[in-house]
Coordinates of C-alpha atoms in Angstrom, one line a residue:
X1 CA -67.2 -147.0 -197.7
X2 CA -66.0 -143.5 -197.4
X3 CA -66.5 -142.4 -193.4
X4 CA -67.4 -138.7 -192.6
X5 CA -64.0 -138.8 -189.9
X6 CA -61.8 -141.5 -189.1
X7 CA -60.5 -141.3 -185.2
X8 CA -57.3 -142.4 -184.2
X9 CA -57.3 -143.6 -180.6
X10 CA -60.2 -144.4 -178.1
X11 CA -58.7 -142.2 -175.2
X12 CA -61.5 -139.5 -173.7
X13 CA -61.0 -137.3 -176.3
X14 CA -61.4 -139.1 -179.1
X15 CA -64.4 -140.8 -178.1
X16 CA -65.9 -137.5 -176.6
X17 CA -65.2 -136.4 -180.3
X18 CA -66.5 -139.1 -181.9
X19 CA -69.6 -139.1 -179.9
X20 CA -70.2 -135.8 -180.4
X21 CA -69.8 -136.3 -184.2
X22 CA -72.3 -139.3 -184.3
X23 CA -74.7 -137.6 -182.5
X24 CA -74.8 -134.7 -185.4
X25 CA -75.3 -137.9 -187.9
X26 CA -72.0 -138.0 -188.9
X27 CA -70.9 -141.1 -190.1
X28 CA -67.7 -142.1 -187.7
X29 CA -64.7 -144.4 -187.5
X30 CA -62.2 -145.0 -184.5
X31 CA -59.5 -147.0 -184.6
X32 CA -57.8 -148.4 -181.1
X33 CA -54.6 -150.1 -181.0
X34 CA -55.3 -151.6 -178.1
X35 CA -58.3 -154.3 -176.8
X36 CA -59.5 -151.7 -174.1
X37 CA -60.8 -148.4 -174.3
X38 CA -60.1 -144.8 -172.7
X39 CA -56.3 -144.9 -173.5
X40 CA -54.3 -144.1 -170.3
X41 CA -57.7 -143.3 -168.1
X42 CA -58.7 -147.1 -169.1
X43 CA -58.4 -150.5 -167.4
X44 CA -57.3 -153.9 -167.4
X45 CA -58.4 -157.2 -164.9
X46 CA -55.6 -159.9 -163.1
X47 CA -56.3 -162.4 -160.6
X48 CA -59.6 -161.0 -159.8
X49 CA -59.1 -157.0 -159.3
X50 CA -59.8 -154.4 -162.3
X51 CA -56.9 -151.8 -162.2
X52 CA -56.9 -148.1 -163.6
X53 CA -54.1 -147.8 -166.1
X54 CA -53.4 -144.3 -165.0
X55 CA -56.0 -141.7 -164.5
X56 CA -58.2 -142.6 -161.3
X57 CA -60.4 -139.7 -159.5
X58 CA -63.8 -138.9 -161.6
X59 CA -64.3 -134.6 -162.4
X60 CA -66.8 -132.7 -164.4
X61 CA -69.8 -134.8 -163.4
X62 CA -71.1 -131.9 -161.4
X63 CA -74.0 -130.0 -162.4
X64 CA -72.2 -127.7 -165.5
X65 CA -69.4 -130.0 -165.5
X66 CA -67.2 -130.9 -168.9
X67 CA -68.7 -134.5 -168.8
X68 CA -72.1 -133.5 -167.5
X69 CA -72.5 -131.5 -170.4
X70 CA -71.2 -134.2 -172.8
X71 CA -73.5 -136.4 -171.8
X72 CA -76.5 -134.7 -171.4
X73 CA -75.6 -133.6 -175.2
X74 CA -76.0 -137.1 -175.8
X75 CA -78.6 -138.0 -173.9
X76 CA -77.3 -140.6 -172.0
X77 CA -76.6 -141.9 -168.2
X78 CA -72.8 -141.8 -167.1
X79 CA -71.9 -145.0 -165.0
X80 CA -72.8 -144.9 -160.9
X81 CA -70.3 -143.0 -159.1
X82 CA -69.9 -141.5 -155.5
X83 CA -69.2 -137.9 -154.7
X84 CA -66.1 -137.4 -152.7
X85 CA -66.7 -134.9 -149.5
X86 CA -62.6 -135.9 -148.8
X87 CA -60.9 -135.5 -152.2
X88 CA -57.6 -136.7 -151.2
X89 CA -55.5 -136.9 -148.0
X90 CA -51.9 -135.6 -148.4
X91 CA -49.8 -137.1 -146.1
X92 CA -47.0 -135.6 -144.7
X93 CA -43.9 -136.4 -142.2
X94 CA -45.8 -134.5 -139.5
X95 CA -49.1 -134.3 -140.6
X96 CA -51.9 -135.0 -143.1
X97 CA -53.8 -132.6 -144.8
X98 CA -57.5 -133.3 -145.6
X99 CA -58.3 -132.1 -148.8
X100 CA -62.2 -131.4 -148.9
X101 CA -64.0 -130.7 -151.7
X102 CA -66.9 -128.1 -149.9
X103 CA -64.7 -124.5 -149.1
X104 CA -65.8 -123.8 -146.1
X105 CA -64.7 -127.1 -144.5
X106 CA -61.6 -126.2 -146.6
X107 CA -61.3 -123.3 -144.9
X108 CA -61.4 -124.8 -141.8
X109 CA -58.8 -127.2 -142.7
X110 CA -56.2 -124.8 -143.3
X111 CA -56.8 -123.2 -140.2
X112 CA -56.2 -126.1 -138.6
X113 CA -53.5 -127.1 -140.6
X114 CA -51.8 -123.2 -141.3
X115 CA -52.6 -121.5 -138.4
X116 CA -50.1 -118.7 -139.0
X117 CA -50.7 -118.3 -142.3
X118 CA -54.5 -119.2 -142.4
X119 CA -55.9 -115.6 -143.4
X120 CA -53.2 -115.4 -146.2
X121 CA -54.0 -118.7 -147.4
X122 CA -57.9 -118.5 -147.3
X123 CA -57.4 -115.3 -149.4
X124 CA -55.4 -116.9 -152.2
X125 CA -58.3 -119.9 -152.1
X126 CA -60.4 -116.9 -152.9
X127 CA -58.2 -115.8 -155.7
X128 CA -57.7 -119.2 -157.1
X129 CA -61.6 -119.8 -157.0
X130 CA -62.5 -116.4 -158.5
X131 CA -59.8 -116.8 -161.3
X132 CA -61.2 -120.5 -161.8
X133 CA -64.6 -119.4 -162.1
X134 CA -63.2 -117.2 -165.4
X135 CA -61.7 -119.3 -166.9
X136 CA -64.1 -121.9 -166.7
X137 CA -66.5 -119.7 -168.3
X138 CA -64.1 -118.9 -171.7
X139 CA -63.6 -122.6 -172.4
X140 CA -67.3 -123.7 -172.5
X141 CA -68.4 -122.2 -175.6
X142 CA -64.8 -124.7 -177.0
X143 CA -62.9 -121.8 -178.3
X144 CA -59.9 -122.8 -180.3
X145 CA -56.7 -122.0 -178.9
X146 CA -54.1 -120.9 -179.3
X147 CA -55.5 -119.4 -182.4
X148 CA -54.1 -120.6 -185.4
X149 CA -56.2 -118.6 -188.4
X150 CA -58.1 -115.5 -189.2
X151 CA -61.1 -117.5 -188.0
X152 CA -59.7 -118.4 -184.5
X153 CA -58.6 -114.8 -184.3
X154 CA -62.7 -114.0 -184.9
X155 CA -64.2 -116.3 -182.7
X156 CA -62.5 -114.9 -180.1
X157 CA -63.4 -111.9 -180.1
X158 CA -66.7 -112.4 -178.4
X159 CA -64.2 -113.3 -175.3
X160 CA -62.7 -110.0 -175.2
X161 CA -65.1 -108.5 -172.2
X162 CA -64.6 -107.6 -168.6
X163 CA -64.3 -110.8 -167.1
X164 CA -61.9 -111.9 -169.3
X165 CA -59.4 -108.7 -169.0
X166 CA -59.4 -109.7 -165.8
X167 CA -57.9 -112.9 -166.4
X168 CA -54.7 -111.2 -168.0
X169 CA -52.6 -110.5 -165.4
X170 CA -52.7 -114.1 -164.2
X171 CA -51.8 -114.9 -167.9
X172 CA -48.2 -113.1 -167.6
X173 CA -47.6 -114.6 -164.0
X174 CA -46.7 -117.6 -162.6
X175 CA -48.3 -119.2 -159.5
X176 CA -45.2 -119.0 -157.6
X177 CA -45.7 -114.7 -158.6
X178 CA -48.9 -114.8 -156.9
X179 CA -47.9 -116.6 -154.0
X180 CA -45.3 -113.7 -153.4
X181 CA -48.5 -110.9 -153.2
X182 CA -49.9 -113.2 -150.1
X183 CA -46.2 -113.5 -148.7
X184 CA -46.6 -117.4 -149.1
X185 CA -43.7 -118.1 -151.6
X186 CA -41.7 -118.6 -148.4
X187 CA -43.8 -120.7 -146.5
X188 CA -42.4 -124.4 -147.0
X189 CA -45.0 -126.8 -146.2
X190 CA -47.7 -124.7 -148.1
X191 CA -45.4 -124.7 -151.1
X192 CA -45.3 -128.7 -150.6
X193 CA -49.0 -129.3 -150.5
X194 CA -49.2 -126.8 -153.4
X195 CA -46.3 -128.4 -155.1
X196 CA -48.1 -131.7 -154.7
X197 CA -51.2 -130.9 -156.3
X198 CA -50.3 -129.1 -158.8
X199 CA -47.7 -132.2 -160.1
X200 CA -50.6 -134.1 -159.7
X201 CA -52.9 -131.7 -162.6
X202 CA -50.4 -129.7 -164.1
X203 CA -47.3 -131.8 -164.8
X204 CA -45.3 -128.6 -162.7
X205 CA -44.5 -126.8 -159.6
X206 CA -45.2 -123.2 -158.4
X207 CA -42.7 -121.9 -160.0
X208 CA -42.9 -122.6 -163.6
X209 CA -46.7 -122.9 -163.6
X210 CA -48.8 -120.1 -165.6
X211 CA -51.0 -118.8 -163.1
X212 CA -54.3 -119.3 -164.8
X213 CA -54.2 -123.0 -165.7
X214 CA -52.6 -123.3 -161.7
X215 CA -55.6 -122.2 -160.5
X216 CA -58.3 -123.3 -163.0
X217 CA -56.7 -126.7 -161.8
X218 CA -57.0 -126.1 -158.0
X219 CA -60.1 -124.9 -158.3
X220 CA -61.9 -127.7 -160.1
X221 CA -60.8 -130.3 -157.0
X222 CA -63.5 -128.6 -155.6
X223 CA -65.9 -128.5 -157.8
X224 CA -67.0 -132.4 -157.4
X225 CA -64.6 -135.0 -157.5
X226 CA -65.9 -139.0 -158.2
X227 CA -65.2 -142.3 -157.6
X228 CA -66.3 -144.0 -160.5
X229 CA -67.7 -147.6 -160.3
X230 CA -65.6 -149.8 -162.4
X231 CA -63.1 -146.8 -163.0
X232 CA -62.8 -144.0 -165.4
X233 CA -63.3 -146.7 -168.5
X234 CA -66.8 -147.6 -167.2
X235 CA -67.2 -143.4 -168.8
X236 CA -65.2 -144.9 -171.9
X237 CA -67.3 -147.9 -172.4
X238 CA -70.7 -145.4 -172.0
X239 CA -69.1 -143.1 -175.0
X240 CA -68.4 -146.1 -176.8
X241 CA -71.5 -147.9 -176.6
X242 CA -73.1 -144.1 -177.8
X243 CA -71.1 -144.2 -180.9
X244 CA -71.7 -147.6 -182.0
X245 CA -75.7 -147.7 -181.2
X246 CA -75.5 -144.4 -183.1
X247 CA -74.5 -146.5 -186.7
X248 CA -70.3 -145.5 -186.4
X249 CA -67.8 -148.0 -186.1
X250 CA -65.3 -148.8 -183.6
X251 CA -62.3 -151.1 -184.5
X252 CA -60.4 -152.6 -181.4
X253 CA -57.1 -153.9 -182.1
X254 CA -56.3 -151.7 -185.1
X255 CA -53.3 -149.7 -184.9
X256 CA -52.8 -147.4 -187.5
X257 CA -48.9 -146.9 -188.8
X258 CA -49.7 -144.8 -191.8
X259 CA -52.2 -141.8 -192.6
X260 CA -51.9 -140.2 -195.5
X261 CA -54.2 -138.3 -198.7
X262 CA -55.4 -139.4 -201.6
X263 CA -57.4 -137.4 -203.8
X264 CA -60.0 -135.9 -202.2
X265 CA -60.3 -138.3 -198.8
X266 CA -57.5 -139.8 -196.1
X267 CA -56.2 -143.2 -196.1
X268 CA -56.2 -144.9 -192.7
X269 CA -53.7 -147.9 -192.6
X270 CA -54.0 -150.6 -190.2
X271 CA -51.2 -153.4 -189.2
X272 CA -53.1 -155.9 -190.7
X273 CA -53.0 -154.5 -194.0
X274 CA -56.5 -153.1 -194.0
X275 CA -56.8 -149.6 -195.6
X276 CA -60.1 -147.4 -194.1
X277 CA -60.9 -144.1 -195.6
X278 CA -62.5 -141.0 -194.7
X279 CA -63.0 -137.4 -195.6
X280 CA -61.4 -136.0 -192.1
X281 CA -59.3 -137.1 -190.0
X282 CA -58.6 -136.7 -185.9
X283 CA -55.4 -137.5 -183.9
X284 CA -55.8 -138.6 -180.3
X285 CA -53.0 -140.9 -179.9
X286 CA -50.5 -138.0 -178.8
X287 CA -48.6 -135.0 -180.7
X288 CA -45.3 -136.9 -179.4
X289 CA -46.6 -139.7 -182.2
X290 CA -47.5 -137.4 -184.8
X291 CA -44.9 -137.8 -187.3
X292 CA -44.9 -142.3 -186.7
X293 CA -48.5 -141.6 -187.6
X294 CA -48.9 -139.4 -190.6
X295 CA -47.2 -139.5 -193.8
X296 CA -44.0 -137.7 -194.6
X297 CA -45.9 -135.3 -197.2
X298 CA -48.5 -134.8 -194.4
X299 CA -45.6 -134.1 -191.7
X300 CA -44.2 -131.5 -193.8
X301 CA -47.0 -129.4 -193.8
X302 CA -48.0 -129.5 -190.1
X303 CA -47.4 -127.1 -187.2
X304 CA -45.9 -130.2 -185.1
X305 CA -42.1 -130.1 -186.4
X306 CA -40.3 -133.4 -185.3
X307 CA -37.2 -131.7 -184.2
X308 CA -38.8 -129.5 -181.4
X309 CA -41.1 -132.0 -180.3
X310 CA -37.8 -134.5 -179.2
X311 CA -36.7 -131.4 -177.7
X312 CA -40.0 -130.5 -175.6
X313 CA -40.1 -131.0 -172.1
X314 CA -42.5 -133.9 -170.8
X315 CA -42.8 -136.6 -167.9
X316 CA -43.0 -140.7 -167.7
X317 CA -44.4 -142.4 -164.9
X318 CA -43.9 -145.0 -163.0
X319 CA -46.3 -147.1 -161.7
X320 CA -47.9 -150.1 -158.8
X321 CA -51.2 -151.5 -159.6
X322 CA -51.9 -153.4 -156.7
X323 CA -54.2 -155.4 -154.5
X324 CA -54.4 -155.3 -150.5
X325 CA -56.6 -156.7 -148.0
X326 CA -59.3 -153.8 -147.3
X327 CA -58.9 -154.4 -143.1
X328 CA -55.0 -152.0 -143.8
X329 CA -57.3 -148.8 -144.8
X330 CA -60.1 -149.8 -142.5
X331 CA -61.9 -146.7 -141.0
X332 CA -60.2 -144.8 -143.4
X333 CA -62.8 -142.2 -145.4
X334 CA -60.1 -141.1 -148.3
X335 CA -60.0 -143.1 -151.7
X336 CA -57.7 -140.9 -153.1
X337 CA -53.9 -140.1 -151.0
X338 CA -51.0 -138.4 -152.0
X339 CA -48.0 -139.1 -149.9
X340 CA -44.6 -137.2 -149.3
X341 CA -41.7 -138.8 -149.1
X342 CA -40.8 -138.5 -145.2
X343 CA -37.0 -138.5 -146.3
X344 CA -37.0 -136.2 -149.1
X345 CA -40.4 -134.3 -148.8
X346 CA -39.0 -131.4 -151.2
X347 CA -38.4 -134.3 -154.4
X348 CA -41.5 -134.0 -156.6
X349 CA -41.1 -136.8 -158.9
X350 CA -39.7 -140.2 -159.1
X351 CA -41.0 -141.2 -155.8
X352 CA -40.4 -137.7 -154.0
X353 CA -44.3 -137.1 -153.7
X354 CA -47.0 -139.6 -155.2
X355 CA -50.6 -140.2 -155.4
X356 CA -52.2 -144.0 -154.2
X357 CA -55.7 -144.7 -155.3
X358 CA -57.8 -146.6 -154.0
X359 CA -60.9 -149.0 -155.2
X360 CA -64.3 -148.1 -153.6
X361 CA -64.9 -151.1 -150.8
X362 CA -68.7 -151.2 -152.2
X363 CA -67.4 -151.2 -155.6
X364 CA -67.3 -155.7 -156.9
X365 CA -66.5 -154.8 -159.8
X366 CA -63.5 -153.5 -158.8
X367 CA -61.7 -156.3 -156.2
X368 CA -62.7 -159.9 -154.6
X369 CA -64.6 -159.5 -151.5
X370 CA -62.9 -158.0 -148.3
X371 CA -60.0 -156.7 -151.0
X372 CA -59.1 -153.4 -153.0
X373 CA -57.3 -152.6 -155.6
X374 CA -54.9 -149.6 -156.3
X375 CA -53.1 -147.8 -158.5
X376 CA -50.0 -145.9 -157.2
X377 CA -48.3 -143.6 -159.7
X378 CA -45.2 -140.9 -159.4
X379 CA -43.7 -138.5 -162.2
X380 CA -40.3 -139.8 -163.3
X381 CA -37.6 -138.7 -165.4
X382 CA -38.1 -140.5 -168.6
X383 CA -34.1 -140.8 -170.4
X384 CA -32.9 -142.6 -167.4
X385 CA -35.3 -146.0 -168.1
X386 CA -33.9 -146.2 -171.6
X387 CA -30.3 -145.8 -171.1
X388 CA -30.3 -147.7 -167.9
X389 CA -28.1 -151.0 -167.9
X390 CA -29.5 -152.5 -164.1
X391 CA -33.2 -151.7 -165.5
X392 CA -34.8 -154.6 -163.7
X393 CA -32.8 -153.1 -160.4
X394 CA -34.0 -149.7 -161.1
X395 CA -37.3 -150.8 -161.2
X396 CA -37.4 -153.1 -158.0
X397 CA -35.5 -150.3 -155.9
X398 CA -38.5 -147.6 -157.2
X399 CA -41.1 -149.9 -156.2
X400 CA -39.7 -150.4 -153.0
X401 CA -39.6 -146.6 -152.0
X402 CA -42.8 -146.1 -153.2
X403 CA -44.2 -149.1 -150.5
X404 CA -42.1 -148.1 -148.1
X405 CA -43.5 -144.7 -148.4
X406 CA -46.9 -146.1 -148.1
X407 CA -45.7 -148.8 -145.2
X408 CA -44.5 -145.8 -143.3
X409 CA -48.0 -143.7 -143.5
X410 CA -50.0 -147.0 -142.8
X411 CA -48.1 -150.2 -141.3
X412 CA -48.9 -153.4 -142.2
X413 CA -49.7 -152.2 -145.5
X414 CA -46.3 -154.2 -147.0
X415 CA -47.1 -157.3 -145.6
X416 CA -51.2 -157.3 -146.6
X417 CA -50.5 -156.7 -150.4
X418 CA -51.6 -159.5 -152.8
X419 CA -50.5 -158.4 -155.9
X420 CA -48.0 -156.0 -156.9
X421 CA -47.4 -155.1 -160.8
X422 CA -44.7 -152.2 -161.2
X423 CA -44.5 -150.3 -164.4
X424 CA -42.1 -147.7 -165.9
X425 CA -41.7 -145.9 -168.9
X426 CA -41.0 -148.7 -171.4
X427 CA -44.5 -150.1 -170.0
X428 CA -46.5 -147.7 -171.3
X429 CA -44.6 -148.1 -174.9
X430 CA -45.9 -151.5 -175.1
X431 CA -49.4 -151.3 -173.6
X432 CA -50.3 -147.6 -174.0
X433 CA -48.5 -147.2 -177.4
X434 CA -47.4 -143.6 -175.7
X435 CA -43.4 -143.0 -177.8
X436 CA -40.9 -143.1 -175.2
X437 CA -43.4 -143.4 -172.4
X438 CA -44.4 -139.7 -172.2
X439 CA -47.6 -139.3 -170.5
X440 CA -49.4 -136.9 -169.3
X441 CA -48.8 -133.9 -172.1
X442 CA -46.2 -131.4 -171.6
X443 CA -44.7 -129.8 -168.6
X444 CA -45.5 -126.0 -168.4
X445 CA -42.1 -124.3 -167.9
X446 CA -42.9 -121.1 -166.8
X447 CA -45.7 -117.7 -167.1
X448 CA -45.6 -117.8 -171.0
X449 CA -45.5 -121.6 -172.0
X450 CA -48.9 -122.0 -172.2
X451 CA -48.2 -120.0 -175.7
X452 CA -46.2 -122.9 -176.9
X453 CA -49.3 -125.3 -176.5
X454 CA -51.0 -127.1 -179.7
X455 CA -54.3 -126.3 -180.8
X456 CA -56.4 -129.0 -182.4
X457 CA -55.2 -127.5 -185.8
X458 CA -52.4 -129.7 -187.2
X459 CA -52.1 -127.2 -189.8
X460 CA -53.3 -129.5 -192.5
X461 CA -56.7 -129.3 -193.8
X462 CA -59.1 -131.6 -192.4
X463 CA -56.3 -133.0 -189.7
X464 CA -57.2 -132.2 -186.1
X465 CA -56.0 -133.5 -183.2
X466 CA -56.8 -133.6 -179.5
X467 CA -55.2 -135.4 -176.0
X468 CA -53.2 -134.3 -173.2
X469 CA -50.7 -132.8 -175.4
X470 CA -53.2 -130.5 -177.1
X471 CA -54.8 -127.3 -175.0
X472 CA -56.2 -127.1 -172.5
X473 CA -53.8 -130.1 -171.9
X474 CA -53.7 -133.2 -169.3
X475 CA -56.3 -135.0 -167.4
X476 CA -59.7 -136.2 -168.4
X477 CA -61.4 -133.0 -168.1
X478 CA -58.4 -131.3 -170.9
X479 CA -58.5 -134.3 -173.0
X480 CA -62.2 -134.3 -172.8
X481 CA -62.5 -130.8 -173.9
X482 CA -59.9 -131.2 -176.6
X483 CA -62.0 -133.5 -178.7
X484 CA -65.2 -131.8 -178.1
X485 CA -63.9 -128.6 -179.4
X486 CA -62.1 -130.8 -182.4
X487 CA -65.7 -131.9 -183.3
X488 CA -67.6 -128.2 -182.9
X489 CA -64.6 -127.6 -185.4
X490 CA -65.4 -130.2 -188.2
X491 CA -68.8 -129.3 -188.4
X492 CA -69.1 -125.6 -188.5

């Protein structure tokens, strides 16, 4: 059998593709390496609790949302969830911020919490939201970008209008730029909480963050943020069942070491010496393993050069999955917290600032009765794990800030943990198949870097790819909208 498209890797965007593809009667195969799906938003079970491998809080399920549109495309129900009116709390070594979703209770938080600067800060809010609002409207119609042919070039020309002139200024500027026309780039702990979120969705801090994807990010927190039940690979295993009740095929446990042409279709190779074939072929298992995946003949006629991608900038993490006795976060409304290091609240990566989340207490599926699980995750410098000689140290003295950190915000928190299950770099190697660890796509590095991103053009015919290291970039909502515009691609 010849397939219509062979997909490598069952993360978001290569399901979302493959879906999408099925549900236009194409004939579609997708190969994952691994025995569970949604790549590094999906799960795994020990002793009891499920854990999120990475990704955690639930967007785009709101009414014109990324993933409300995919599935109402397809026709289908996503998986129960609850709708967060406290996205996150950000705790601080004098305060905690409550982040809320609605922006007038927003508002009203950062009066409370920025009473000097409240005005100023509301107005940027305004800013971000407005900003937000345009570019959200350019990527729904899945424009390819940045534009790679004569085509691209064409198709967006529709997107040369008002509201989208308006958007240029914020496309030559970095947050950190705006900040300075509010007289904020000075104000310390707003420059935290900003730096904090923005890690969080971006990969990057006010200062080397292009304007426009900053706020497109801050702005779709409030937009509707979920708790999924049974985490964000109960949406995986949704897409999944779609594509196989809609005649594809989806092949758990096959890696694929080799892809390569011959004659007129591609050759998928598997580790157990199986050979699949197909007439098109999409990448979601990362431009960082672009040239392990493809053959050399392919490599040398791609965009992705194997030389600058070693060079390009882009984080690890480290990371707790844990479980707790629920009673330590009891009359606690957040799921989702982000703490700052009381010590060294101006680090924002290897334990400086990091995000805890938690399992819904209603949720079964997701702990043993009167327990919850979590998943606690920081950005980390990546070279360090590999070179390291005291490894096992390293990783026992990381986990231990990150506890204390949380022991210090919440006490008795140490002492009511039931399982702990640290991972670094090297972990998400071997489980997640990610080269050298690097998750999360690549680190913008200042107002023009968003110009360096990768399309979904590999620059070989009938070779796309999509993932956190492809525009619009990381998190499930980028990833998601990297494979849908991969498949409006292949079948135009």
């Amino acid at each position: 059998m010849i397939y219509d498209v062979g997909v490598v890797g069952a993360g978001f965007g290569g399901l979302a593709a493959a879906a999408t593809l099925a549900k236009k009667g194409m004939k579609v195969a997708v190969f994952e390496a691994s025995n569970e799906l949604g790549g590094s938003a999906g799960k795994f079970e020990r002793n009891g609790y499920r854990f999120q491998s990475g990704a955690t809080l639930g967007m785009g399920f709101e009414e014109g949302g990324v993933l409300h549109r995919l599935f109402d495309q397809l026709n289908i129900d996503p998986p129960a969830m609850t709708l967060l009116d406290t996205i996150m709390d950000i705790h601080m070594p004098d305060r905690t911020i409550h982040y809320f979703r609605e922006r007038s209770r927003w508002y009203e938080e950062i009066q409370r919490v920025f009473p000097t600067q409240s005005s100023a800060i509301q107005s940027f809010y305004d800013e971000v939201y407005r900003v937000g609002a345009i570019v959200d409207q350019l990527t729904e119609d899945l424009p390819v970008f940045p534009p790679r042919t004569l085509k691209d070039f064409m198709h967006l020309v529709p997107f040369v209008n008002k509201d989208a002139m308006k958007l240029l200024p914020f496309m030559n500027q970095t947050v950190e730029d705006r900040l300075k026309k509010y007289s904020l780039h000075n104000h310390r702990l707003f420059r935290v909480f900003l730096n904090g979120e923005l890690m969080d969705s971006v990969q990057t801090s006010v200062e080397y963050c292009p304007a426009f994807l900053g706020y497109a990010a801050l702005q779709t927190f409030h937009k509707g943020a979920y708790a999924v039940h049974g985490g964000l690979a109960a949406v995986a295993e949704r897409l999944a069942s779609f594509i196989k009740h809609s005649g594809s095929d989806l092949y758990m446990r096959h890696p694929i070491h080799k892809v390569e042409k011959s004659g007129q279709h591609f050759e998928f190779h598997t580790k157990r010496d199986r050979v699949f074939r197909a007439q098109k072929a999409l990448l979601n298992n990362s431009v960082h393993n672009f040239h392990d995946t493809v053959s050399k003949e392919m490599g040398e006629q791609s965009y992705v050069k194997a030389l600058k991608e070693e060079k390009r900038d882009s984080w690890g993490a480290f990371i707790i999955h844990g479980g707790v006795e629920g009673a330590v976060f009891e009359g606690e409304d957040a799921m989702y917290h982000q703490f700052i290091d009381p010590q060294k609240p101006d680090d924002l990566h290897d334990g400086g600032q990091f995000l805890m989340s938690l399992s819904d207490p209603r949720d079964s599926s997701m702990a043993p009765v009167g327990k919850r699980s979590l998943t606690i995750s920081t950005h980390t410098s990546i070279s360090p794990w590999w070179n390291s000689e005291k490894y096992e140290a390293d990783k026992e003295q990381m986990k231990n800030r990150l506890l204390d950190t949380v022991d210090f915000y919440f006490p008795s928190f140490k002492e009511k943990l039931d399982i702990v299950l640290p991972g670094t770099p090297i972990t998400f190697q071997k489980w997640l198949r990610r080269k050298n660890g690097k998750v999360g796509g690549y680190a913008p590095t200042g107002k023009y870097s968003w110009l360096n991103s990768y399309s979904i053009r590999t620059g070989i015919p009938d070779v796309y790819q999509c993932g956190d290291t492809v525009f619009p970039g990381a998190g499930t909502l980028g990833v998601t909208l990297s494979g849908m515009t991969a498949a409006k691609e292949m079948t135009r």
